[in-house]
Coordinates of C-alpha atoms in Angstrom, one line a residue:
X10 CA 0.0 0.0 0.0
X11 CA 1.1 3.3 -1.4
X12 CA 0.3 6.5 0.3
X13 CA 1.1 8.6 -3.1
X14 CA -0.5 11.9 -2.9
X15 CA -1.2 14.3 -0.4
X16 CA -2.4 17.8 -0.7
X17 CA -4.3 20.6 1.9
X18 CA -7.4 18.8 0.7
X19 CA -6.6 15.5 -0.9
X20 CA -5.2 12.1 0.2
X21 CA -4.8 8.8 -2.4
X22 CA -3.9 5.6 -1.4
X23 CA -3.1 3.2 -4.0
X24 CA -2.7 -0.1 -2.8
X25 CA -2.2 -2.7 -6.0
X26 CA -4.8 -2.2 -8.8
X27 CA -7.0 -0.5 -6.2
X28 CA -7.6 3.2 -5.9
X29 CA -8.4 5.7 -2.3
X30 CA -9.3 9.0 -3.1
X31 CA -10.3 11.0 0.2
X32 CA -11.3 15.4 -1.4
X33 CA -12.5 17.8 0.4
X34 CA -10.4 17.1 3.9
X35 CA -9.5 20.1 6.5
X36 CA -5.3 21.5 5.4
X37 CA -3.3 20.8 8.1
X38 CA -5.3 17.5 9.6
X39 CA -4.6 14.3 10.6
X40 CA -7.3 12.7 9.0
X41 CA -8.2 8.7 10.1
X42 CA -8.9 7.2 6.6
X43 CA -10.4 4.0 6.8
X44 CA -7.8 2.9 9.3
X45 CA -4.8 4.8 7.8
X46 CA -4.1 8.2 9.5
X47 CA -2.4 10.9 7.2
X48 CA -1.8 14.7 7.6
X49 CA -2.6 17.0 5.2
X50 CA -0.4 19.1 3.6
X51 CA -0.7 23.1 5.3
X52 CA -2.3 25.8 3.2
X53 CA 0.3 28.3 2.1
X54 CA -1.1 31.9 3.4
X55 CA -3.0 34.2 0.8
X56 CA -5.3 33.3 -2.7
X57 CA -4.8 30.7 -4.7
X58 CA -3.0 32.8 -8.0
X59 CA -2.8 29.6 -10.5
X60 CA -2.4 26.3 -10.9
X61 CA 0.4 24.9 -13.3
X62 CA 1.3 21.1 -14.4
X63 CA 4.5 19.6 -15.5
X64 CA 5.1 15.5 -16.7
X65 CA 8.4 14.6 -17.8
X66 CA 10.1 11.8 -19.2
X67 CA 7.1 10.8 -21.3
X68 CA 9.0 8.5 -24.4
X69 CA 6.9 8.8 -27.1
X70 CA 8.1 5.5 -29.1
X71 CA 9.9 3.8 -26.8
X72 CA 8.9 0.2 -26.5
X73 CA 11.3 -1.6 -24.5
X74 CA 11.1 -0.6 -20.4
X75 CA 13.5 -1.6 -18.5
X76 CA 16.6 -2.1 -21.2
X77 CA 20.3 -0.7 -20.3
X78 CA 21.7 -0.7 -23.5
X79 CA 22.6 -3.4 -25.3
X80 CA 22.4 -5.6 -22.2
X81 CA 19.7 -8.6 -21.6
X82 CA 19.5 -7.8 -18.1
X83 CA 16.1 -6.7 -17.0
X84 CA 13.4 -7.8 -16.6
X85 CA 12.6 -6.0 -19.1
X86 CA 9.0 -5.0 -20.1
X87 CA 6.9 -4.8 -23.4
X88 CA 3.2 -4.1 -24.2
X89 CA 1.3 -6.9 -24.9
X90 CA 1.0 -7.9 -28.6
X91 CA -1.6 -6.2 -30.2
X92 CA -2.2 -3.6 -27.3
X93 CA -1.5 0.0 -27.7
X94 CA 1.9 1.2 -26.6
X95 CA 2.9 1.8 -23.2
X96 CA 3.6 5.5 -23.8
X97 CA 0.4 6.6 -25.3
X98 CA -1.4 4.9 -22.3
X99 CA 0.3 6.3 -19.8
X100 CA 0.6 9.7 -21.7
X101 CA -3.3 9.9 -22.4
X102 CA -3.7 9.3 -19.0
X103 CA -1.5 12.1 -18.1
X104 CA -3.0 14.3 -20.4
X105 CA -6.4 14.0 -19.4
X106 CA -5.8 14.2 -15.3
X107 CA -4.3 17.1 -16.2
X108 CA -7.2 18.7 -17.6
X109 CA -9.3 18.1 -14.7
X110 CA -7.3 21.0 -12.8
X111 CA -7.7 23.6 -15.5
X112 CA -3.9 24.4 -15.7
X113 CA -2.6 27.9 -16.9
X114 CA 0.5 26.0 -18.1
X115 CA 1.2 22.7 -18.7
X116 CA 5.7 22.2 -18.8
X117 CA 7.4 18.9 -20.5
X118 CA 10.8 18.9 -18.9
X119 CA 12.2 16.5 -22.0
X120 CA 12.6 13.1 -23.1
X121 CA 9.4 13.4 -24.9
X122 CA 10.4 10.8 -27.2
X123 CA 12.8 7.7 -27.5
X124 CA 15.2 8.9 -30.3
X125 CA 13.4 12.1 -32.1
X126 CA 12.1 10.5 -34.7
X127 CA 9.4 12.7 -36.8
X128 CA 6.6 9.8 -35.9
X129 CA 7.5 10.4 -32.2
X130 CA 7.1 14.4 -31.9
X131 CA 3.9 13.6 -33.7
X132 CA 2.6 11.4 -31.1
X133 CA 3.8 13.5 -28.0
X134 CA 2.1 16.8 -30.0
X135 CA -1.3 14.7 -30.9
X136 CA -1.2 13.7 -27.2
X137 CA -0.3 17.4 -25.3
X138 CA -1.0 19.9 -28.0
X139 CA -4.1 19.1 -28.9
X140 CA -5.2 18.8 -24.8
X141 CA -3.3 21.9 -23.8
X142 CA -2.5 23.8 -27.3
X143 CA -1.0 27.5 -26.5
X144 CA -0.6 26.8 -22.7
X145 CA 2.1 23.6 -23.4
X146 CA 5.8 24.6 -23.1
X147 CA 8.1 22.3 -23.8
X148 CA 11.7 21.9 -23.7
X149 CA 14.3 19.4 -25.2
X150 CA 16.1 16.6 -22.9
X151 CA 19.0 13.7 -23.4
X152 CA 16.6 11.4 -25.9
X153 CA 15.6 14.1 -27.9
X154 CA 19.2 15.5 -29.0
X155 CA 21.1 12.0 -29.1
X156 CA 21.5 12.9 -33.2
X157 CA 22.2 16.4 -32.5
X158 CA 18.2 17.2 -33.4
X159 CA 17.1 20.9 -32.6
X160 CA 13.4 20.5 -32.1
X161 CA 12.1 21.7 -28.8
X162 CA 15.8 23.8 -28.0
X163 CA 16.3 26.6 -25.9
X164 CA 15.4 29.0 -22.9
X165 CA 11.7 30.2 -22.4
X166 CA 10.5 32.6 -19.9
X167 CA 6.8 31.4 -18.6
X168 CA 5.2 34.2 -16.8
X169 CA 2.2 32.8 -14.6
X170 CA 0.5 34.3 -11.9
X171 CA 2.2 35.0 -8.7
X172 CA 5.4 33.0 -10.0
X173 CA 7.9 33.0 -14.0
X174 CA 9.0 29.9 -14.5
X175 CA 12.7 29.8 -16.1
X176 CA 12.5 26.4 -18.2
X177 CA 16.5 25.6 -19.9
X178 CA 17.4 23.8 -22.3
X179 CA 19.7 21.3 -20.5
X180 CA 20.5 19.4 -23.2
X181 CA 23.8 18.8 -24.7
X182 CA 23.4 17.5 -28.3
X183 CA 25.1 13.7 -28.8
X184 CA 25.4 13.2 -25.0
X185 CA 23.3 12.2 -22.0
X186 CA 24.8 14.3 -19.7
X187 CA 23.4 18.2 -19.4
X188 CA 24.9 21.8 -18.8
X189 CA 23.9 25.3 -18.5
X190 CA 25.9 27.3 -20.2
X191 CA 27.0 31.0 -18.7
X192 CA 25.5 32.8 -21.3
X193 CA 21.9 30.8 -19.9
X194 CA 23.1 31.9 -16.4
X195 CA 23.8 35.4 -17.2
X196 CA 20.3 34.9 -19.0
X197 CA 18.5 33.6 -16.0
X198 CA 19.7 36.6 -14.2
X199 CA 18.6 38.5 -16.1
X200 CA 15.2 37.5 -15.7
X201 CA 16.0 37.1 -12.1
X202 CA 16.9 41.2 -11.9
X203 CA 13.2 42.0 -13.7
X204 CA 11.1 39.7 -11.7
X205 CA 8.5 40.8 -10.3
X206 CA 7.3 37.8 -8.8
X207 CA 9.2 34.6 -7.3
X208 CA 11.2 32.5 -10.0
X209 CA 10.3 28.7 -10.3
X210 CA 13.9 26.9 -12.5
X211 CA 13.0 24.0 -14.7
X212 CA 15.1 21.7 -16.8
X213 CA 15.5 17.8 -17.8
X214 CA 18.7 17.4 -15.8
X215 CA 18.9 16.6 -12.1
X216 CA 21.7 18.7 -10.4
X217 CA 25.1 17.6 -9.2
X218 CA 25.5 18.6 -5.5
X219 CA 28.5 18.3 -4.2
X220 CA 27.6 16.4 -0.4
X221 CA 26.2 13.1 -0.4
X222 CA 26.1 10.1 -2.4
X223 CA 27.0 12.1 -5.8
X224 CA 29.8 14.0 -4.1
X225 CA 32.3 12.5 -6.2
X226 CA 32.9 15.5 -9.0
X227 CA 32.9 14.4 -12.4
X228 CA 32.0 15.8 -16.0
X229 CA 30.3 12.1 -16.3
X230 CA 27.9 12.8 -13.7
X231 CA 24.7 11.6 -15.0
X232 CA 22.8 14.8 -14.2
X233 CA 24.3 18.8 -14.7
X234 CA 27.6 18.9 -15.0
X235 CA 29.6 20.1 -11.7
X236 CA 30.5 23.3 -12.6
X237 CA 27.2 24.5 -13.9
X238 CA 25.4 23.0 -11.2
X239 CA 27.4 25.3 -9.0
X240 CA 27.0 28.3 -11.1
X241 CA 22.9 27.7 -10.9
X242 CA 23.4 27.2 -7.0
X243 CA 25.9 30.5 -6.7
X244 CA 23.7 32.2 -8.6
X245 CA 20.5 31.6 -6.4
X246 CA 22.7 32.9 -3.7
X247 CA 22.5 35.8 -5.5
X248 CA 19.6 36.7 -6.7
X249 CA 17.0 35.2 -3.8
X250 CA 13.8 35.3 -6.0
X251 CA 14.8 32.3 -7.0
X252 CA 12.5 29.5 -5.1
X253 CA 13.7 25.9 -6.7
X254 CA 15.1 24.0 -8.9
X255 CA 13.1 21.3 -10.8
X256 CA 14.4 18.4 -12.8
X257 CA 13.5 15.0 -14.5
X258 CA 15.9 12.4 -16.1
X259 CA 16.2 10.5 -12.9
X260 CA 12.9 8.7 -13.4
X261 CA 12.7 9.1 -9.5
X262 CA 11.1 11.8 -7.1
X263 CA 14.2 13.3 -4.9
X264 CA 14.4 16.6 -3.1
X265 CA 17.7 18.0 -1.9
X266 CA 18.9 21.3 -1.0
X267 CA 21.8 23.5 -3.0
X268 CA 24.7 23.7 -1.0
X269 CA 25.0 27.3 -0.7
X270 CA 21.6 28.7 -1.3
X271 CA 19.6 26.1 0.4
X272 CA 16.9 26.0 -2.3
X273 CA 15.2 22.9 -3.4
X274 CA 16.9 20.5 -5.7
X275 CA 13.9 18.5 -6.9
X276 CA 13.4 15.3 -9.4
X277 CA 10.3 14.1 -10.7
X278 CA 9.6 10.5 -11.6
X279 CA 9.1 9.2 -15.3
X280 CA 5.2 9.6 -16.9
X281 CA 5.9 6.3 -18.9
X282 CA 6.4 3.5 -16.1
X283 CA 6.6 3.0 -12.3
X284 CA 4.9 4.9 -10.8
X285 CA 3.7 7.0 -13.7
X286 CA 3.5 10.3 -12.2
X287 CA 2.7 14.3 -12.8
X288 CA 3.2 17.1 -10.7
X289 CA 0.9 20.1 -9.8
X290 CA 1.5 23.0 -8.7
X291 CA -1.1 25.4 -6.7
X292 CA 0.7 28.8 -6.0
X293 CA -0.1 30.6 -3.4
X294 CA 0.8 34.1 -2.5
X295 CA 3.1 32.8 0.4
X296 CA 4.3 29.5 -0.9
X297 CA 3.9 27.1 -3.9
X298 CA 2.5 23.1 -3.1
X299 CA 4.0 20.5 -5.4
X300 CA 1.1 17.5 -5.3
X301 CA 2.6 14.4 -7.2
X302 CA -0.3 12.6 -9.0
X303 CA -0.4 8.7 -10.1
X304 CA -1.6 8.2 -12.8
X305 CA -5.3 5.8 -12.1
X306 CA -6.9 4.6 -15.1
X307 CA -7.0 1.2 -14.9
X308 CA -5.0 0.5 -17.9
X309 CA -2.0 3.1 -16.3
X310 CA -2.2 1.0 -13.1
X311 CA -1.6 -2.3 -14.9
X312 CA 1.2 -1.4 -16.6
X313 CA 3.0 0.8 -13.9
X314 CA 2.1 -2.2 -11.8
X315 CA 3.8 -4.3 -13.8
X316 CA 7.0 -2.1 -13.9
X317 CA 7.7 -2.0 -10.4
X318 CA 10.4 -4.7 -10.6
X319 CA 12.2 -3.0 -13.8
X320 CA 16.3 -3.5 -13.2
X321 CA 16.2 -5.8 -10.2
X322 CA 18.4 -8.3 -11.9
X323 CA 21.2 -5.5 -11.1
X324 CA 20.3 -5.3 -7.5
X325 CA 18.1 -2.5 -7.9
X326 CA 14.8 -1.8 -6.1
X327 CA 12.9 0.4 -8.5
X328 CA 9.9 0.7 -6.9
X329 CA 11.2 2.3 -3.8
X330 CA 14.1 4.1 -5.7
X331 CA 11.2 5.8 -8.1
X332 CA 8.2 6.4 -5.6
X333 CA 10.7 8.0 -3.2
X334 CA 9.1 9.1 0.0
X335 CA 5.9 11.1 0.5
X336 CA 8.4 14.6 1.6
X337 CA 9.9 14.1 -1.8
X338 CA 6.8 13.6 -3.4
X339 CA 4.1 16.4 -1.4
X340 CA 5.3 19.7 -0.1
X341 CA 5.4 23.3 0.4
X342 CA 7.9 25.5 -1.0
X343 CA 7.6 28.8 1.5
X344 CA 7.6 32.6 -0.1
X345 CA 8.1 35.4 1.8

């Protein structure tokens, strides 16, 4: 049993192919729910100004999960023969939770597709275009760039009420590893000087920070290369509108801290397997709440289901590695 989301007002339980949705709940509450007893999240202070959504790691034409490589290692999962692929069932499922909070943005943080093919972009716009049309922003990652393609490259500035969201293009074409470059930091601060409103950083690429298990400092860190990591974290040092950080590429949800700044460092989990994930955000005047949402048609829950056991033949417990805890997954990001 899976406590997966919890918000001011909302609490769901997943516990195998079955679904607990508990709405309208007192913020701030330990709440006795059928025998499980779960706070709710505070209410940040001041009006709701927006709500925004953001899915990433979403693999249009992939068909394979679970495959390192070349490597027979897995287990390693297909769709069944004959049923529609994983992505687009996950994805459509995505798509339309989405729409149920009436989102003034909806941000792809890369890896929309397998290998940017043409048929792939096609299937990721059919799926979040057509749903969300001018309010979709979407931004390159590893999988899209691997044959130096330029479709969905470079900075955008997302203004939304009561918060901008910076969104880089992390991507380095040909490699999986990403960067910011210091002409995109001296470009972030610029938006940082004219902000008017907190700043909310997005990219695909999780963030090397220098203490803990990824201390050791390498340009072949999996994530942001050292030194722009640093130069992102020295440069919310500076200019203090800046709130978080938010990444994909992990396929996990994680939150750290910048070792300088102290802002959030956060990862959100992959839309296309375990768990099979989005993230809202409600912004408040005096904080922003991240909600991570599973994904609960039944056809998402029988394949994510069926994922949970992608990589153990290398020792590796996905399911607990991707979910991450409920802090990693439900919080409150405090503004002043």
């Amino acid at each position: 049993m899976d406590i997966t989301t919890v918000a001011d007002d909302l609490v769901v339980i997943h516990d195998g192919l079955a679904v607990r949705r508990y709405e309208g709940l007192e913020p701030d509450t330990a709440h006795d729910l059928d025998g499980v007893v779960v706070r709710t999240l505070p209410r940040p202070g001041g009006e709701l100004l927006c709500r925004f959504a953001t899915v990433n790691d979403v693999h249009f034409g992939e068909v394979e999960a679970g495959r390192i490589d070349d490597l027979s290692e897995g287990p390693i999962r297909r769709a069944a023969p004959g049923a529609d692929p994983y992505p687009e069932v996950m994805n459509l499922a995505a798509a339309t939770e989405i729409t149920t909070i009436d989102p003034v943005a909806v941000i792809v943080k890369g890896d929309l597709t397998a290998d940017g093919e043409r048929i792939e972009w096609d299937a990721f716009e059919h799926c979040y275009r057509e749903a969300f049309d001018d309010r979709l922003h979407v931004v390159r990652g590893n999988h899209d760039a691997y044959r130096h393609q330029s479709d969905y490259a470079g900075d955008q500035f997302i203004g939304l009420p009561g918060v901008i969201v910076a969104l880089l293009d992390t991507a380095i074409p040909g490699a999986t590893t990403g960067t910011i470059s210091s002409e995109q930091i001296e470009w972030l601060d610029d938006v940082c000087t004219s902000a008017d409103r907190p700043v909310f950083v997005m990219g695909h690429h999780q963030q090397w920070i220098g203490s803990g298990p990824d201390a050791q400092r390498s340009d072949d860190y999996f994530g942001l290369h050292p030194d722009a990591s640093d130069a992102l974290d020295a440069l919310a040092v500076r200019r203090t509108g800046i709130v978080a950080y938010a990444a994909g590429h992990t396929h996990r949800h994680r939150v750290r801290r910048m070792e300088r700044s102290g802002v959030p460092s956060i990862e959100i989990g992959c839309t296309k397997d375990f768990p099979g994930t989005w993230a809202e955000y409600r912004v408040y005047k005096r904080g922003i709440m991240q909600v991570v949402h599973r994904m609960s048609t039944p056809e998402a829950l029988v394949w994510s289901e069926s994922c949970r056991g992608l990589y153990s033949d290398f020792g590796i417990d996905y399911a607990t590695y991707a979910l991450g805890t409920l802090d990693d997954r439900c919080f409150i990001i405090p503004l002043c």
